[in-house]
mmCIF file with all atom_site columns, C-alpha atoms in Angstrom:
data_model
loop_
_atom_site.group_PDB
_atom_site.id
_atom_site.type_symbol
_atom_site.label_atom_id
_atom_site.label_alt_id
_atom_site.label_comp_id
_atom_site.label_asym_id
_atom_site.label_entity_id
_atom_site.label_seq_id
_atom_site.pdbx_PDB_ins_code
_atom_site.Cartn_x
_atom_site.Cartn_y
_atom_site.Cartn_z
_atom_site.occupancy
_atom_site.B_iso_or_equiv
_atom_site.pdbx_formal_charge
_atom_site.auth_seq_id
_atom_site.auth_comp_id
_atom_site.auth_asym_id
_atom_site.auth_atom_id
_atom_site.pdbx_PDB_model_num
ATOM 1  C CA . UNK Z 1 1  ? 112.980 104.081 95.633  1.00 0.00 ? 1485 UNK Z CA 1
ATOM 2  C CA . UNK Z 1 2  ? 109.208 104.536 95.696  1.00 0.00 ? 1486 UNK Z CA 1
ATOM 3  C CA . UNK Z 1 3  ? 107.128 101.374 95.958  1.00 0.00 ? 1487 UNK Z CA 1
ATOM 4  C CA . UNK Z 1 4  ? 103.442 101.392 96.809  1.00 0.00 ? 1488 UNK Z CA 1
ATOM 5  C CA . UNK Z 1 5  ? 102.156 99.205  99.604  1.00 0.00 ? 1489 UNK Z CA 1
ATOM 6  C CA . UNK Z 1 6  ? 99.659  96.547  98.555  1.00 0.00 ? 1490 UNK Z CA 1
ATOM 7  C CA . UNK Z 1 7  ? 98.900  94.974  101.948 1.00 0.00 ? 1491 UNK Z CA 1
ATOM 8  C CA . UNK Z 1 8  ? 99.615  95.429  105.635 1.00 0.00 ? 1492 UNK Z CA 1
ATOM 9  C CA . UNK Z 1 9  ? 99.140  93.008  108.530 1.00 0.00 ? 1493 UNK Z CA 1
ATOM 10 C CA . UNK Z 1 10 ? 99.701  94.038  112.155 1.00 0.00 ? 1494 UNK Z CA 1
ATOM 11 C CA . UNK Z 1 11 ? 101.951 91.611  114.028 1.00 0.00 ? 1495 UNK Z CA 1
ATOM 12 C CA . UNK Z 1 12 ? 102.911 91.101  117.661 1.00 0.00 ? 1496 UNK Z CA 1
ATOM 13 C CA . UNK Z 1 13 ? 105.350 93.490  119.339 1.00 0.00 ? 1497 UNK Z CA 1
ATOM 14 C CA . UNK Z 1 14 ? 104.190 96.492  117.270 1.00 0.00 ? 1498 UNK Z CA 1
ATOM 15 C CA . UNK Z 1 15 ? 105.505 95.199  113.978 1.00 0.00 ? 1499 UNK Z CA 1
ATOM 16 C CA . UNK Z 1 16 ? 103.853 95.416  110.569 1.00 0.00 ? 1500 UNK Z CA 1
ATOM 17 C CA . UNK Z 1 17 ? 104.143 92.879  107.777 1.00 0.00 ? 1501 UNK Z CA 1
ATOM 18 C CA . UNK Z 1 18 ? 104.104 94.913  104.569 1.00 0.00 ? 1502 UNK Z CA 1
ATOM 19 C CA . UNK Z 1 19 ? 103.771 93.714  101.000 1.00 0.00 ? 1503 UNK Z CA 1
ATOM 20 C CA . UNK Z 1 20 ? 105.021 96.156  98.381  1.00 0.00 ? 1504 UNK Z CA 1
ATOM 21 C CA . UNK Z 1 21 ? 103.975 96.407  94.741  1.00 0.00 ? 1505 UNK Z CA 1
ATOM 22 C CA . UNK Z 1 22 ? 107.026 94.385  93.663  1.00 0.00 ? 1506 UNK Z CA 1
ATOM 23 C CA . UNK Z 1 23 ? 105.668 91.492  95.843  1.00 0.00 ? 1507 UNK Z CA 1
ATOM 24 C CA . UNK Z 1 24 ? 108.485 91.971  98.353  1.00 0.00 ? 1508 UNK Z CA 1
ATOM 25 C CA . UNK Z 1 25 ? 107.485 91.355  101.969 1.00 0.00 ? 1509 UNK Z CA 1
ATOM 26 C CA . UNK Z 1 26 ? 109.124 93.440  104.688 1.00 0.00 ? 1510 UNK Z CA 1
ATOM 27 C CA . UNK Z 1 27 ? 108.682 93.921  108.442 1.00 0.00 ? 1511 UNK Z CA 1
ATOM 28 C CA . UNK Z 1 28 ? 108.546 97.436  109.869 1.00 0.00 ? 1512 UNK Z CA 1
ATOM 29 C CA . UNK Z 1 29 ? 109.049 97.889  113.635 1.00 0.00 ? 1513 UNK Z CA 1
ATOM 30 C CA . UNK Z 1 30 ? 106.742 100.632 114.900 1.00 0.00 ? 1514 UNK Z CA 1
ATOM 31 C CA . UNK Z 1 31 ? 107.895 100.208 118.523 1.00 0.00 ? 1515 UNK Z CA 1
ATOM 32 C CA . UNK Z 1 32 ? 110.866 102.499 117.877 1.00 0.00 ? 1516 UNK Z CA 1
ATOM 33 C CA . UNK Z 1 33 ? 108.429 105.372 117.244 1.00 0.00 ? 1517 UNK Z CA 1
ATOM 34 C CA . UNK Z 1 34 ? 105.951 104.871 120.108 1.00 0.00 ? 1518 UNK Z CA 1
ATOM 35 C CA . UNK Z 1 35 ? 107.535 107.643 122.180 1.00 0.00 ? 1519 UNK Z CA 1
ATOM 36 C CA . UNK Z 1 36 ? 107.114 110.275 119.439 1.00 0.00 ? 1520 UNK Z CA 1
ATOM 37 C CA . UNK Z 1 37 ? 104.011 112.498 119.374 1.00 0.00 ? 1521 UNK Z CA 1
ATOM 38 C CA . UNK Z 1 38 ? 100.909 110.910 117.864 1.00 0.00 ? 1522 UNK Z CA 1
ATOM 39 C CA . UNK Z 1 39 ? 102.702 107.548 117.535 1.00 0.00 ? 1523 UNK Z CA 1
ATOM 40 C CA . UNK Z 1 40 ? 102.178 107.107 121.303 1.00 0.00 ? 1524 UNK Z CA 1
ATOM 41 C CA . UNK Z 1 41 ? 98.474  106.524 120.547 1.00 0.00 ? 1525 UNK Z CA 1
ATOM 42 C CA . UNK Z 1 42 ? 99.503  103.297 118.787 1.00 0.00 ? 1526 UNK Z CA 1
ATOM 43 C CA . UNK Z 1 43 ? 100.344 101.775 122.179 1.00 0.00 ? 1527 UNK Z CA 1
ATOM 44 C CA . UNK Z 1 44 ? 96.593  101.138 122.293 1.00 0.00 ? 1528 UNK Z CA 1
ATOM 45 C CA . UNK Z 1 45 ? 96.472  97.775  120.496 1.00 0.00 ? 1529 UNK Z CA 1
ATOM 46 C CA . UNK Z 1 46 ? 93.004  98.483  119.074 1.00 0.00 ? 1530 UNK Z CA 1
ATOM 47 C CA . UNK Z 1 47 ? 94.390  101.562 117.311 1.00 0.00 ? 1531 UNK Z CA 1
ATOM 48 C CA . UNK Z 1 48 ? 97.580  99.784  116.261 1.00 0.00 ? 1532 UNK Z CA 1
ATOM 49 C CA . UNK Z 1 49 ? 95.562  96.891  114.815 1.00 0.00 ? 1533 UNK Z CA 1
ATOM 50 C CA . UNK Z 1 50 ? 93.343  99.310  112.852 1.00 0.00 ? 1534 UNK Z CA 1
ATOM 51 C CA . UNK Z 1 51 ? 96.123  99.823  110.276 1.00 0.00 ? 1535 UNK Z CA 1
ATOM 52 C CA . UNK Z 1 52 ? 95.047  99.573  106.637 1.00 0.00 ? 1536 UNK Z CA 1
ATOM 53 C CA . UNK Z 1 53 ? 96.309  100.390 103.162 1.00 0.00 ? 1537 UNK Z CA 1
ATOM 54 C CA . UNK Z 1 54 ? 95.480  103.953 102.193 1.00 0.00 ? 1538 UNK Z CA 1
ATOM 55 C CA . UNK Z 1 55 ? 96.335  105.025 98.654  1.00 0.00 ? 1539 UNK Z CA 1
ATOM 56 C CA . UNK Z 1 56 ? 99.984  103.925 98.225  1.00 0.00 ? 1540 UNK Z CA 1
ATOM 57 C CA . UNK Z 1 57 ? 100.792 103.744 101.937 1.00 0.00 ? 1541 UNK Z CA 1
ATOM 58 C CA . UNK Z 1 58 ? 99.227  102.856 105.306 1.00 0.00 ? 1542 UNK Z CA 1
ATOM 59 C CA . UNK Z 1 59 ? 97.014  104.669 107.784 1.00 0.00 ? 1543 UNK Z CA 1
ATOM 60 C CA . UNK Z 1 60 ? 95.630  104.021 111.262 1.00 0.00 ? 1544 UNK Z CA 1
ATOM 61 C CA . UNK Z 1 61 ? 92.191  104.948 112.622 1.00 0.00 ? 1545 UNK Z CA 1
ATOM 62 C CA . UNK Z 1 62 ? 93.747  107.959 114.404 1.00 0.00 ? 1546 UNK Z CA 1
ATOM 63 C CA . UNK Z 1 63 ? 94.642  109.332 110.920 1.00 0.00 ? 1547 UNK Z CA 1
ATOM 64 C CA . UNK Z 1 64 ? 98.348  108.753 111.426 1.00 0.00 ? 1548 UNK Z CA 1
ATOM 65 C CA . UNK Z 1 65 ? 100.147 107.627 108.285 1.00 0.00 ? 1549 UNK Z CA 1
ATOM 66 C CA . UNK Z 1 66 ? 103.673 106.928 107.126 1.00 0.00 ? 1550 UNK Z CA 1
ATOM 67 C CA . UNK Z 1 67 ? 105.448 107.588 103.861 1.00 0.00 ? 1551 UNK Z CA 1
ATOM 68 C CA . UNK Z 1 68 ? 105.961 104.390 101.819 1.00 0.00 ? 1552 UNK Z CA 1
ATOM 69 C CA . UNK Z 1 69 ? 109.596 105.335 101.171 1.00 0.00 ? 1553 UNK Z CA 1
ATOM 70 C CA . UNK Z 1 70 ? 110.273 105.440 104.921 1.00 0.00 ? 1554 UNK Z CA 1
ATOM 71 C CA . UNK Z 1 71 ? 108.439 102.146 105.402 1.00 0.00 ? 1555 UNK Z CA 1
ATOM 72 C CA . UNK Z 1 72 ? 110.608 100.520 102.752 1.00 0.00 ? 1556 UNK Z CA 1
ATOM 73 C CA . UNK Z 1 73 ? 113.930 101.999 103.858 1.00 0.00 ? 1557 UNK Z CA 1
ATOM 74 C CA . UNK Z 1 74 ? 113.401 101.307 107.582 1.00 0.00 ? 1558 UNK Z CA 1
ATOM 75 C CA . UNK Z 1 75 ? 111.988 97.784  107.227 1.00 0.00 ? 1559 UNK Z CA 1
ATOM 76 C CA . UNK Z 1 76 ? 113.667 94.401  107.036 1.00 0.00 ? 1560 UNK Z CA 1
ATOM 77 C CA . UNK Z 1 77 ? 113.110 92.029  104.157 1.00 0.00 ? 1561 UNK Z CA 1
ATOM 78 C CA . UNK Z 1 78 ? 111.399 88.757  105.025 1.00 0.00 ? 1562 UNK Z CA 1
ATOM 79 C CA . UNK Z 1 79 ? 113.007 85.634  103.587 1.00 0.00 ? 1563 UNK Z CA 1
ATOM 80 C CA . UNK Z 1 80 ? 110.614 84.230  101.039 1.00 0.00 ? 1564 UNK Z CA 1
ATOM 81 C CA . UNK Z 1 81 ? 110.451 80.598  100.016 1.00 0.00 ? 1565 UNK Z CA 1
ATOM 82 C CA . UNK Z 1 82 ? 109.578 79.725  96.472  1.00 0.00 ? 1566 UNK Z CA 1
#
């Protein structure tokens, strides 16, 4: 399933709150990747917190990005009230 990301908010403990184009909110845990290559740079909170929406996905100031399909598949849905 391919869903574009509409917003991203960095959270504590290297997690991201993502909102997808279907309005679904999901949490992606980046901490599992911090030992892999360029992801290690995200241990610097200023870089981690620089995350923004870029096209249909997300990107950090160090030019690292992630595929929206991976973000969706590897994230956990947030219970939504309403």
